[in-house]
Short mmCIF file of C-alpha atoms in Angstrom, two decimals:
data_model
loop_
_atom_site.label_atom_id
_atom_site.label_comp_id
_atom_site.label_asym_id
_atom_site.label_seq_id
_atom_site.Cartn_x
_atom_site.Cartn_y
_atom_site.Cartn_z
CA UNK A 1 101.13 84.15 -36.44
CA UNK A 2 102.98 86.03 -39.18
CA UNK A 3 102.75 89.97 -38.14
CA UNK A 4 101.64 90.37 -41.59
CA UNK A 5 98.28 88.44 -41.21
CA UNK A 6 97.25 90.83 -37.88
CA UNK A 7 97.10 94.08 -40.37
CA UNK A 8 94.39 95.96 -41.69
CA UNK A 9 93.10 95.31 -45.74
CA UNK A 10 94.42 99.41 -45.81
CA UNK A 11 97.84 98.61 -44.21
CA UNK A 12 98.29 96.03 -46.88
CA UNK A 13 97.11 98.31 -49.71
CA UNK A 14 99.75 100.53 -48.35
CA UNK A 15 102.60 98.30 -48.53
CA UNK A 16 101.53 97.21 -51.98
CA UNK A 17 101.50 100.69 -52.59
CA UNK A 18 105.41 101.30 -51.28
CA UNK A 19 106.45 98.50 -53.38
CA UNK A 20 107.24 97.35 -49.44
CA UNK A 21 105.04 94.24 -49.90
CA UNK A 22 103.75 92.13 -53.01
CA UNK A 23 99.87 90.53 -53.29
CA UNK A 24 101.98 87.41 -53.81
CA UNK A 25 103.74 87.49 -50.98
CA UNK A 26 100.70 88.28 -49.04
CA UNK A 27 99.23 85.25 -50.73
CA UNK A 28 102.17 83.16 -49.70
CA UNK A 29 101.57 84.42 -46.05
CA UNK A 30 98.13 83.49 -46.21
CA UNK A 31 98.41 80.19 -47.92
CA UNK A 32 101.13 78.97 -44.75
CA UNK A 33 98.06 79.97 -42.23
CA UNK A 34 95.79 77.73 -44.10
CA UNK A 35 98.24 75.22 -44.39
CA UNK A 36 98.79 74.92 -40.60
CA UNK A 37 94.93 75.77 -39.61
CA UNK A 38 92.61 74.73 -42.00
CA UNK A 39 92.88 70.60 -41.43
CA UNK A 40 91.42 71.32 -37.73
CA UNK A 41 88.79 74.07 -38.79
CA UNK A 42 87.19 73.05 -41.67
CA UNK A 43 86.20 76.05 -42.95
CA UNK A 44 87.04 76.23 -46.84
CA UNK A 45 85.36 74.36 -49.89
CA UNK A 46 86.83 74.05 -53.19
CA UNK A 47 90.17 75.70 -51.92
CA UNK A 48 92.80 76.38 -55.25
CA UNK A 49 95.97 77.88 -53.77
CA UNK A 50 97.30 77.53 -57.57
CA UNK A 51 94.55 79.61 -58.90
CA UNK A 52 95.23 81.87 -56.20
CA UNK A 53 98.78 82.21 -56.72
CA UNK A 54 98.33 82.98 -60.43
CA UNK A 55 95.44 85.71 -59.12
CA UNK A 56 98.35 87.17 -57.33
CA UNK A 57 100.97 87.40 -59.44
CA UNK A 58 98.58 89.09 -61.73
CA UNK A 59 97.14 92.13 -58.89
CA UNK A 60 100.99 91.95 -58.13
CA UNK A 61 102.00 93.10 -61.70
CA UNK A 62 98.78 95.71 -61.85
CA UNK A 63 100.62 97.23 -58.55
CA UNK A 64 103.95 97.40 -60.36
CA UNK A 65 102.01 99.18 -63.29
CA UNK A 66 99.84 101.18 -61.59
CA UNK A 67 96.99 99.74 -63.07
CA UNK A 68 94.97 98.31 -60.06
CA UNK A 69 91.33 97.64 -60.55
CA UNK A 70 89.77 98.44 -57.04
CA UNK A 71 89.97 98.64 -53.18
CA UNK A 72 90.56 95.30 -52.96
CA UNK A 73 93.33 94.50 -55.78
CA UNK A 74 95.47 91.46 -54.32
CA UNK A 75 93.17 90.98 -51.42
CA UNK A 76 92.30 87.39 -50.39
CA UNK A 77 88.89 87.11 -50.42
CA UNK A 78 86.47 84.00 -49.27
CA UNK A 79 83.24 83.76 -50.21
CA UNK A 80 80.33 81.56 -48.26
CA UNK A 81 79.40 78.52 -50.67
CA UNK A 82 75.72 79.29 -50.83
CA UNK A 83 77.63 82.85 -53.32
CA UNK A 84 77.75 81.44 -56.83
CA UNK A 85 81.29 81.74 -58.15
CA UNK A 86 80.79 81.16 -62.30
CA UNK A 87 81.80 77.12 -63.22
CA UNK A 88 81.39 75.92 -59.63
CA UNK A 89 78.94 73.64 -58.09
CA UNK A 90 77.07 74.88 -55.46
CA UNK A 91 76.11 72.52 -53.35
CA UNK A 92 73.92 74.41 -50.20
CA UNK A 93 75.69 72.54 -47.48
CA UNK A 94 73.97 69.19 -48.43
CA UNK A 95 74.43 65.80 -49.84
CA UNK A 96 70.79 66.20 -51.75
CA UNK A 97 71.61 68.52 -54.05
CA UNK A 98 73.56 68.00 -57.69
CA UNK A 99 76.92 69.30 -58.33
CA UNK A 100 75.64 71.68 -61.27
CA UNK A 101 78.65 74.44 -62.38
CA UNK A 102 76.60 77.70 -61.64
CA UNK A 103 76.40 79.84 -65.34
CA UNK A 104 77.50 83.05 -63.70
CA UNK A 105 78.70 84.98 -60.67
CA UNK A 106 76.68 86.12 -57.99
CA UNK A 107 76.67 89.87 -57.59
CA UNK A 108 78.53 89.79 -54.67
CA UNK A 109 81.39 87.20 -57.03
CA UNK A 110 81.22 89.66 -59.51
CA UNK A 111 82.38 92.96 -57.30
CA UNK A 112 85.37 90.94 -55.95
CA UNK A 113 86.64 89.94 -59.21
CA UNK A 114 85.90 93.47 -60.69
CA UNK A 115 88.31 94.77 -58.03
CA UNK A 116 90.69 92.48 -58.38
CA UNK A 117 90.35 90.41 -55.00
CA UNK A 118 92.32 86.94 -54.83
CA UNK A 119 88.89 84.43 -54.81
CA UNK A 120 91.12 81.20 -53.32
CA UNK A 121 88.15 79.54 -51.68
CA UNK A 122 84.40 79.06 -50.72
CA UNK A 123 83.65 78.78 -46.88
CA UNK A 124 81.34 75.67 -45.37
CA UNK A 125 78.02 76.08 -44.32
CA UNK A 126 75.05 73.16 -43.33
CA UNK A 127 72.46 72.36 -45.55
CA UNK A 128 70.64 74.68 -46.67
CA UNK A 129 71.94 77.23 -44.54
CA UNK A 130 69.09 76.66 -42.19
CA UNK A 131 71.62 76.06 -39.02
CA UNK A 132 73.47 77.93 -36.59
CA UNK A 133 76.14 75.29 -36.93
CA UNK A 134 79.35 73.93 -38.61
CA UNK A 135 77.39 70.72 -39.02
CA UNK A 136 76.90 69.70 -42.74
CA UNK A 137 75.75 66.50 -44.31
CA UNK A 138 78.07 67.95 -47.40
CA UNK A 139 81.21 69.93 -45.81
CA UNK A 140 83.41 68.37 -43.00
CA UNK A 141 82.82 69.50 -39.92
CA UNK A 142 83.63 72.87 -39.14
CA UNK A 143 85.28 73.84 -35.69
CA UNK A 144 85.87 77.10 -33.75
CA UNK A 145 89.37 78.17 -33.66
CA UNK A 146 89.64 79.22 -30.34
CA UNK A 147 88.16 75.82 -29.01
CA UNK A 148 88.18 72.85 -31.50
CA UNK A 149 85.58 71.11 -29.41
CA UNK A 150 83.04 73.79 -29.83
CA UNK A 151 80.82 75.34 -32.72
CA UNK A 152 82.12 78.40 -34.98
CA UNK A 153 78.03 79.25 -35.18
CA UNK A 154 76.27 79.42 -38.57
CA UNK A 155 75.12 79.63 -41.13
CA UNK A 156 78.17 81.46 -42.39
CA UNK A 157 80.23 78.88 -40.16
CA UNK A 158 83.40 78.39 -42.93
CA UNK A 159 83.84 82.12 -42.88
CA UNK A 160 83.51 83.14 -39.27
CA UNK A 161 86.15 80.03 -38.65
CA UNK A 162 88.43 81.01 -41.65
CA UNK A 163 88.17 84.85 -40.42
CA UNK A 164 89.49 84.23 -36.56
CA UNK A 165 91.68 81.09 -37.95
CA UNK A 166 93.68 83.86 -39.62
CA UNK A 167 92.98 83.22 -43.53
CA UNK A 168 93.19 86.67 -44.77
CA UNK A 169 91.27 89.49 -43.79
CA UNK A 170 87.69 89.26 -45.64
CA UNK A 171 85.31 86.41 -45.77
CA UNK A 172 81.71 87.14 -46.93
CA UNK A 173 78.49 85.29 -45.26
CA UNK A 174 74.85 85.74 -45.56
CA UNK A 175 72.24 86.16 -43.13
CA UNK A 176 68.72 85.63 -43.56
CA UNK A 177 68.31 85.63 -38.97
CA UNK A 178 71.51 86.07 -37.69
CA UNK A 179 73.94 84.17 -40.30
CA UNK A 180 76.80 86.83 -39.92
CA UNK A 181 75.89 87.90 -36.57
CA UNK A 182 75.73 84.89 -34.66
CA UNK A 183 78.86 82.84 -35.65
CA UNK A 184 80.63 86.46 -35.83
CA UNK A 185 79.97 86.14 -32.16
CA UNK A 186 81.12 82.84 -31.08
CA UNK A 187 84.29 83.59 -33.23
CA UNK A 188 85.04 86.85 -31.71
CA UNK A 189 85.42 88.48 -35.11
CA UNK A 190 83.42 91.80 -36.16
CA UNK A 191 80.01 90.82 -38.62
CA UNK A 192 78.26 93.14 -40.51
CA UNK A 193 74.71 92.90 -41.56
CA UNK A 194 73.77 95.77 -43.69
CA UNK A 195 70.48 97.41 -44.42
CA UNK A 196 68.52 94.93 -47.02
CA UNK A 197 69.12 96.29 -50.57
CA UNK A 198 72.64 97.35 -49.37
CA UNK A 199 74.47 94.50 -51.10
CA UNK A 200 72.66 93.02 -53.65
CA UNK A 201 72.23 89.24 -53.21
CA UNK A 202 70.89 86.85 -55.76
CA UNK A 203 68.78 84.90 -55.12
CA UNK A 204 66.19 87.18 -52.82
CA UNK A 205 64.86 85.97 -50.56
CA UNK A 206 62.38 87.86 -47.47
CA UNK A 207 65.48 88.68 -44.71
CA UNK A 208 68.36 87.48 -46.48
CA UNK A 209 71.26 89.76 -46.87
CA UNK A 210 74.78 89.40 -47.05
CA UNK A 211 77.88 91.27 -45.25
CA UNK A 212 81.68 90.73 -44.35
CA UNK A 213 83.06 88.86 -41.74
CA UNK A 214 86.48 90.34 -40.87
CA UNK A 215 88.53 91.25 -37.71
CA UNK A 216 88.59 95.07 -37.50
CA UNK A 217 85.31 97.10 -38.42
CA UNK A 218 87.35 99.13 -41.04
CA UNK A 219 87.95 96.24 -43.00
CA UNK A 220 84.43 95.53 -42.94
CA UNK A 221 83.60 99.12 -43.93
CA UNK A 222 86.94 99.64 -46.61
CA UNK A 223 84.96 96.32 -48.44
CA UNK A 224 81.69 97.99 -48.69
CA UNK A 225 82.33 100.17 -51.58
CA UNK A 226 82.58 97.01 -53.59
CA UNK A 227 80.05 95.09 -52.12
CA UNK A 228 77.10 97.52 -51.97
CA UNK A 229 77.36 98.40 -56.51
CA UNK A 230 74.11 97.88 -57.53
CA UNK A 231 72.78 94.93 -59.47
CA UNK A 232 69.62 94.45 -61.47
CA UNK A 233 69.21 90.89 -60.60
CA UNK A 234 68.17 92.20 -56.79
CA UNK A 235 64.76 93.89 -56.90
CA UNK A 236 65.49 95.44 -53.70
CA UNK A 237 69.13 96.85 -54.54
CA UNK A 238 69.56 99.94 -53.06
CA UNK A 239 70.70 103.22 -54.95
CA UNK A 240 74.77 104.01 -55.39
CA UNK A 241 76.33 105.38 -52.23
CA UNK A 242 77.19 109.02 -51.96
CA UNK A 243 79.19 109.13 -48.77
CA UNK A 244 82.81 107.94 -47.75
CA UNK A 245 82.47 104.37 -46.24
CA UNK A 246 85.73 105.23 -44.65
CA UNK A 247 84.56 107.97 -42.65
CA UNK A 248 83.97 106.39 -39.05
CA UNK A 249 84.56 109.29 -36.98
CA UNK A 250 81.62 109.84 -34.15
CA UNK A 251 81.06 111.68 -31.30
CA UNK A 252 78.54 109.73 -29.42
CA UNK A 253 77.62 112.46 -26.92
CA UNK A 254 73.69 112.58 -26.08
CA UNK A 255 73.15 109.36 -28.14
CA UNK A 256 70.35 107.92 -26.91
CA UNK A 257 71.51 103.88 -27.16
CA UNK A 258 68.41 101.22 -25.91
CA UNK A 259 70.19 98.58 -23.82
CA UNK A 260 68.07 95.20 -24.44
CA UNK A 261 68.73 92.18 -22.29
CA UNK A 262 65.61 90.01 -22.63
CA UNK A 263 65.05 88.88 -26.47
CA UNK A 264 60.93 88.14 -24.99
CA UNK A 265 61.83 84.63 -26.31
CA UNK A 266 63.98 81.95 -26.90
CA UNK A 267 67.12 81.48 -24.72
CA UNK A 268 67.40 83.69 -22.29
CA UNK A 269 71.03 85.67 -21.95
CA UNK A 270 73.46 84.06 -20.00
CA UNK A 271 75.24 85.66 -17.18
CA UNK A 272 78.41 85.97 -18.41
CA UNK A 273 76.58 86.84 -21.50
CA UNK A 274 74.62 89.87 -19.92
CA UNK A 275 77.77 91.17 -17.96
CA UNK A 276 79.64 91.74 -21.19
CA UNK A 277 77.10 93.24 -22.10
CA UNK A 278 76.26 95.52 -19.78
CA UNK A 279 80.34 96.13 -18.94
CA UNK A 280 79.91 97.42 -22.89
CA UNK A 281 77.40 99.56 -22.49
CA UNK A 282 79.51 101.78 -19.59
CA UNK A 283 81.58 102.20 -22.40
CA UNK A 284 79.41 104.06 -24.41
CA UNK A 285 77.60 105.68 -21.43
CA UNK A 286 81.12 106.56 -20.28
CA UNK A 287 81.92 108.31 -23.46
CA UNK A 288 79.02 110.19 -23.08
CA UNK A 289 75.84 108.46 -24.51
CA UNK A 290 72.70 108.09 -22.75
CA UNK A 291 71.66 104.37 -21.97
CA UNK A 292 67.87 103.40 -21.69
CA UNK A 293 66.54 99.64 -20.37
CA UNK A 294 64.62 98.73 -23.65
CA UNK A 295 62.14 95.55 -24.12
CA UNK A 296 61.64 92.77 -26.68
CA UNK A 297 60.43 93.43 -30.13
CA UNK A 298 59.79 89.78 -30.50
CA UNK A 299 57.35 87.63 -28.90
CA UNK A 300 56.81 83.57 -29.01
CA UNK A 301 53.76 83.97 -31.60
CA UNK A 302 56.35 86.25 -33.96
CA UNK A 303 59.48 83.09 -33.91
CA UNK A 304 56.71 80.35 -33.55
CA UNK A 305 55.16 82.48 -36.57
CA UNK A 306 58.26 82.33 -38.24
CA UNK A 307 59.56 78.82 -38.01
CA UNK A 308 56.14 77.21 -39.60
CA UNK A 309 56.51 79.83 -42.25
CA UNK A 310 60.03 78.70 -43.08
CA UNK A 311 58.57 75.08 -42.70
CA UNK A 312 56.07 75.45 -45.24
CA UNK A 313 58.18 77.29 -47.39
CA UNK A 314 61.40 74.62 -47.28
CA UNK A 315 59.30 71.61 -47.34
CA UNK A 316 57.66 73.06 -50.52
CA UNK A 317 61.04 73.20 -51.82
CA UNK A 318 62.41 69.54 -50.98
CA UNK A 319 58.60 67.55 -51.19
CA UNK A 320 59.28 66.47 -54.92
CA UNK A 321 62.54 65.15 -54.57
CA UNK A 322 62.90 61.32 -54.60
CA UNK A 323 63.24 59.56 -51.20
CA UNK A 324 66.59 58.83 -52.16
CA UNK A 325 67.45 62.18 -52.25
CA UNK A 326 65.78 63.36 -48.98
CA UNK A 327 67.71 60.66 -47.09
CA UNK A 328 70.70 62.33 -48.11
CA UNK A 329 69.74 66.12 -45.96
CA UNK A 330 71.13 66.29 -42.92
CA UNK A 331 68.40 64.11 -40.38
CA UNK A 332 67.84 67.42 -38.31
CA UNK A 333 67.05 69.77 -41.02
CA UNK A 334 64.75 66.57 -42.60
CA UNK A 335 63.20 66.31 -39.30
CA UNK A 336 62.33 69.95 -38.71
CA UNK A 337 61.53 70.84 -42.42
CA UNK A 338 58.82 67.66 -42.17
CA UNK A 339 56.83 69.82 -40.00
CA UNK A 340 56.02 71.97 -42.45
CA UNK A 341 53.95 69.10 -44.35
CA UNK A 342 51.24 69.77 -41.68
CA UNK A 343 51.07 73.87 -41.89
CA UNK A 344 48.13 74.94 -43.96
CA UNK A 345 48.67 77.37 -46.81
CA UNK A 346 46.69 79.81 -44.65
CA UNK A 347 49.10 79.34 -41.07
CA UNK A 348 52.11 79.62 -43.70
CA UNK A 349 50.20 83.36 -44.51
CA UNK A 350 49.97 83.64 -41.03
CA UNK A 351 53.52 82.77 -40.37
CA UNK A 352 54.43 85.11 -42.89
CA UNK A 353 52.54 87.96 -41.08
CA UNK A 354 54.65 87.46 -38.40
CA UNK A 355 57.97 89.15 -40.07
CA UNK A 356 54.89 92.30 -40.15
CA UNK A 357 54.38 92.19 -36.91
CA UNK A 358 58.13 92.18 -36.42
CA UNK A 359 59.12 95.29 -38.25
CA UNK A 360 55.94 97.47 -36.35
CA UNK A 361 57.98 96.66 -33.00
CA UNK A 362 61.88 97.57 -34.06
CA UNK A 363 60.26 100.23 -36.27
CA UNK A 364 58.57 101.69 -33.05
CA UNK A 365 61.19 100.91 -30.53
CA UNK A 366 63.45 103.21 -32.78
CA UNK A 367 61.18 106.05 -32.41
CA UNK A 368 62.38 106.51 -29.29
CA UNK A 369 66.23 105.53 -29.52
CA UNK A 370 69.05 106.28 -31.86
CA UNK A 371 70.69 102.54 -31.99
CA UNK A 372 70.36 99.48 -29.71
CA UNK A 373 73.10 97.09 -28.06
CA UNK A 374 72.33 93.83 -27.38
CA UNK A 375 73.62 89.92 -26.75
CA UNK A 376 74.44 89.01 -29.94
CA UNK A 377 74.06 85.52 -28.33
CA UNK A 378 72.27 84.36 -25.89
CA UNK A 379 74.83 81.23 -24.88
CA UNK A 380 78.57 80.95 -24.75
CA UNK A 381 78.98 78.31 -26.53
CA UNK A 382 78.46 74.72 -27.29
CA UNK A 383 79.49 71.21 -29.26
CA UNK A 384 80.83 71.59 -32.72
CA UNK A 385 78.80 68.21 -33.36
CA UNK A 386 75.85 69.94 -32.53
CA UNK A 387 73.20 71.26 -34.94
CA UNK A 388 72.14 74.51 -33.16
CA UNK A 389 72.48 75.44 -29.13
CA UNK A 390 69.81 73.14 -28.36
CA UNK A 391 70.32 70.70 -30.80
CA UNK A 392 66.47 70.06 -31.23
CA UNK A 393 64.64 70.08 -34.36
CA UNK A 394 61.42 70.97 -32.51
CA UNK A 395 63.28 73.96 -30.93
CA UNK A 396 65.50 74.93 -33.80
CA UNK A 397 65.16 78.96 -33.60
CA UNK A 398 65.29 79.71 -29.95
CA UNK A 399 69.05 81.23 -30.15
CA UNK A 400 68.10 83.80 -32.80
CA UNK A 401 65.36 86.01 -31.09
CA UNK A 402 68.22 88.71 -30.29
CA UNK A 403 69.27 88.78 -34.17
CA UNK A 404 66.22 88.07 -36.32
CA UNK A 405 63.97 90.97 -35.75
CA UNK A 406 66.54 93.02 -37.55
CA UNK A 407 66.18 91.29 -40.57
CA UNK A 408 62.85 91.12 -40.87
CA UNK A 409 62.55 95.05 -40.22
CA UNK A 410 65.71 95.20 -42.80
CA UNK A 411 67.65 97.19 -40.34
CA UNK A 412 71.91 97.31 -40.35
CA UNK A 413 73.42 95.44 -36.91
CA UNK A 414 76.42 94.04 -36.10
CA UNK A 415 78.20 91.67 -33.95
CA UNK A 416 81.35 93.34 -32.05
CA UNK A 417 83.62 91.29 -29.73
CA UNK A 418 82.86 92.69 -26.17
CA UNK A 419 84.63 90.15 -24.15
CA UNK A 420 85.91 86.47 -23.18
CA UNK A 421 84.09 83.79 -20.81
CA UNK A 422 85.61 82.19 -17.99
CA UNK A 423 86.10 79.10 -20.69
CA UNK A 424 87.88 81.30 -22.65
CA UNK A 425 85.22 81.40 -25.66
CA UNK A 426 84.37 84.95 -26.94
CA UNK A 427 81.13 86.76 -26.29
CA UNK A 428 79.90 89.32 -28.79
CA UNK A 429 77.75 92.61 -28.31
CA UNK A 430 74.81 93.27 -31.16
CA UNK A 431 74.83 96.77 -32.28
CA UNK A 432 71.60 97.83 -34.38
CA UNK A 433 70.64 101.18 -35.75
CA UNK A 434 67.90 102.45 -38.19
CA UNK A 435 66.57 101.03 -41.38
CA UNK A 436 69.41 102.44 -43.89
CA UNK A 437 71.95 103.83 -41.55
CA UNK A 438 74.69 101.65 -42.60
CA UNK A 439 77.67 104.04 -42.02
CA UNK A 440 75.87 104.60 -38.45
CA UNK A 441 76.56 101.36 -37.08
CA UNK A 442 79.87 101.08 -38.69
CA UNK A 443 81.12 104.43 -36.58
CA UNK A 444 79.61 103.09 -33.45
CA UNK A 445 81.26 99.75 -34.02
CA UNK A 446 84.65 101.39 -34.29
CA UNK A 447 84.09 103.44 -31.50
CA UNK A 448 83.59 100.53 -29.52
CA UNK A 449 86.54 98.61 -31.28
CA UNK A 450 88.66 101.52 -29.96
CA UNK A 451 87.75 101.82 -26.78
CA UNK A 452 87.78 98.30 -25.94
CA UNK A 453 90.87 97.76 -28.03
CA UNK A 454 89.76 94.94 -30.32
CA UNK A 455 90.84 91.21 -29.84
CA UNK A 456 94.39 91.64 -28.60
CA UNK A 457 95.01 87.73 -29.30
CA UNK A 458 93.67 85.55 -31.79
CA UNK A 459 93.53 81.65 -31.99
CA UNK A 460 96.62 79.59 -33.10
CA UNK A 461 96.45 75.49 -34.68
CA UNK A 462 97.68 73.22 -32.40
CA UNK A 463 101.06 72.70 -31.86
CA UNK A 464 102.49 69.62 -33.80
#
């Protein structure tokens, strides 16, 4: 790989700064790892080198001026397909839906382009974004880098796949249960889902947020500044930031870090799963933090709760299309949203209810902890032809019972790197800390980054 693609979005800024380094050049670095990756990933949609290359040469010429616009000024920059980019279609990771050029950038669009970040491409997701999967009845199928036979994750699957592929260092998902966690995980690259509010998304939705899928936790935190701007068109956009999101200094000495292993549901951890894990957690304990055996916060009635709520919901969303139309959705997503013709307007309620009853547990679990670690997944791996780890519509949520929770109690958590299987797939460690407390997790991700010493060797394409 070209040394230049391993730095950090502040090493780059630094050699754009020297004069050592131009955003075109960059580019041109960037644009030869897509070259030689992307036709075995999959990961990008509507990918314009040209426009990219005339982005750069423009944040190159505001470098030689002085004149840059932000933090990320001549950064490439993906954004997940389901992020409105002005005059592009966006087509939700299905076949059903009409190419219609969106009228405007999403806010998250917006910040990039107000700093001046190279936009070259959208990243693949399935339909709807209602998979853990590369699997799209729209997108070509999208692979993991480090194992072309096996899933990148999902929703966010384009970005997780274009982040450890190599294609510059920032790629933005969402995550309404585990969309930048999960994938972040199977990928072996850092995800970051912030506090709801934190980054304003458009549209809301109850549990979706949106965050940055990079390779080092400073990148992650360095595009924050950006990201997290308010934005009227998000009712729940949080006030402006008043503290350094560069600051990741902590001393985690008499921490008092909840160490879950069961998720009370779903898929249960495994081994190799739970040893990373738990080899993690010596790490903190080791650097001084106190580590308590913590239980569930989700139960079967809270996901079963929660899948005929999203049932009712979607298939009030696709019942007036034409049949035509609904042939076109990816059979497995038809299959499971059909289901939701039979929930009553009152289980729906009840379903809801559930996300309630989810935010009473995390919210009292954290009166007794500072943060929690956790699987981020609760499998290794599996098929990139598959639609989710058990490839069941009837089961389609039982790999998210580690991640979900924290979205529905709108708490920050990430997904770390904490090791490798014996396959050689990676295995990532959930880190989760109070409602808000953004900057928290971020300093207890790079404290873990250091001490484990990050991914020391990422994915290359197949040799010609």
């Amino acid at each position: 790989m070209n040394e230049l693609l391993m730095l950090t979005i502040r090493q780059v800024r630094d050699l754009f700064a020297r004069k050592d380094l131009s955003p075109l050049e960059y580019w041109q670095a960037v644009e030869e790892r897509i070259a030689a990756f992307e036709p075995h990933v999959q990961a990008l949609y509507l990918y314009d080198p040209e426009s990219a290359r005339a982005q750069a040469k423009a944040s190159t010429e505001r470098w030689r001026s002085g004149d840059t616009l932000g933090f990320l000024d001549g950064i490439p920059v993906t954004l997940k397909e389901l992020i409105a980019t002005k005059g592009d279609p966006v087509p939700l990771g299905t076949k059903a839906v009409e190419l219609v050029p969106a009228a405007e950038d999403a806010p998250i669009a917006a910040r990039c382009r107000e700093d001046g970040a190279v936009i070259f491409a959208k990243t693949t997701c399935p339909d709807y974004g209602m998979l853990s999967s590369g699997l799209s009845s729209f997108h070509p199928l999208s692979r993991n880098p480090w194992d072309l036979s096996q899933n990148p994750g999902g929703s966010s699957a384009g970005a997780s796949a274009a982040a450890a592929a190599g294609f510059g260092p920032l790629h933005i998902g969402t995550d309404i249960g585990g969309s930048v966690r999960l994938p972040a995980g199977w990928t072996g690259i850092f995800g970051f889902k912030p506090s709801h509010g934190r980054i304003p998304v458009d549209p809301y939705y109850v549990g979706r947020c949106a965050g940055p899928m990079t390779r080092f936790v400073e990148d992650a935190a360095l595009s924050m500044e950006p990201l997290s701007r308010t934005d009227w068109r998000d009712g729940t956009s949080l006030p402006p930031n008043a503290f350094d999101w560069l600051d990741l200094d902590i001393d985690v000495r008499g921490l008092k870090i909840g160490l879950m292993l069961d998720a009370g549901c779903g898929l249960a951890a495994e081994d190799e799963v739970k040893d990373a894990v738990i080899a993690a957690a010596h790490l903190f304990e080791q650097a001084g933090a106190v580590i308590v055996p913590v239980g569930p916060v989700i139960s079967r009635a809270m996901l079963d709760g929660l899948d005929n709520f999203w049932r009712a919901r979607f298939w009030g969303d696709i019942e007036g299309m034409s049949e035509e139309r609904q042939s076109l959705i990816l059979p497995y997503i038809f299959d499971w949203a059909k289901g939701g013709a039979g929930v009553s307007g009152v289980d729906a309620v009840r379903g809801f209810n559930q996300t309630i009853e989810m935010r009473k547990t995390c919210g009292k679990l954290f009166t007794t902890v500072d943060a929690v670690i956790s699987p981020t997944n609760p499998v290794v791996s599996y098929p990139a032809e598959w639609a989710s780890p058990t490839n069941d519509p009837r089961a389609p949520f039982e790999h998210i019972a580690f991640t979900v929770p924290w979205n529905m109690s709108e708490q920050p958590a990430s997904s770390i790197n904490c090791g490798f299987s014996k396959s050689g797939m990676p295995i990532g460690l959930q880190i989760v800390g109070p409602r808000f407390a953004d900057q928290f997790v971020l300093k207890l991700s790079q404290a873990f980054e250091t001490w484990s010493g990050g991914v020391a060797r990422w994915p290359e394409p197949p040799s010609a």
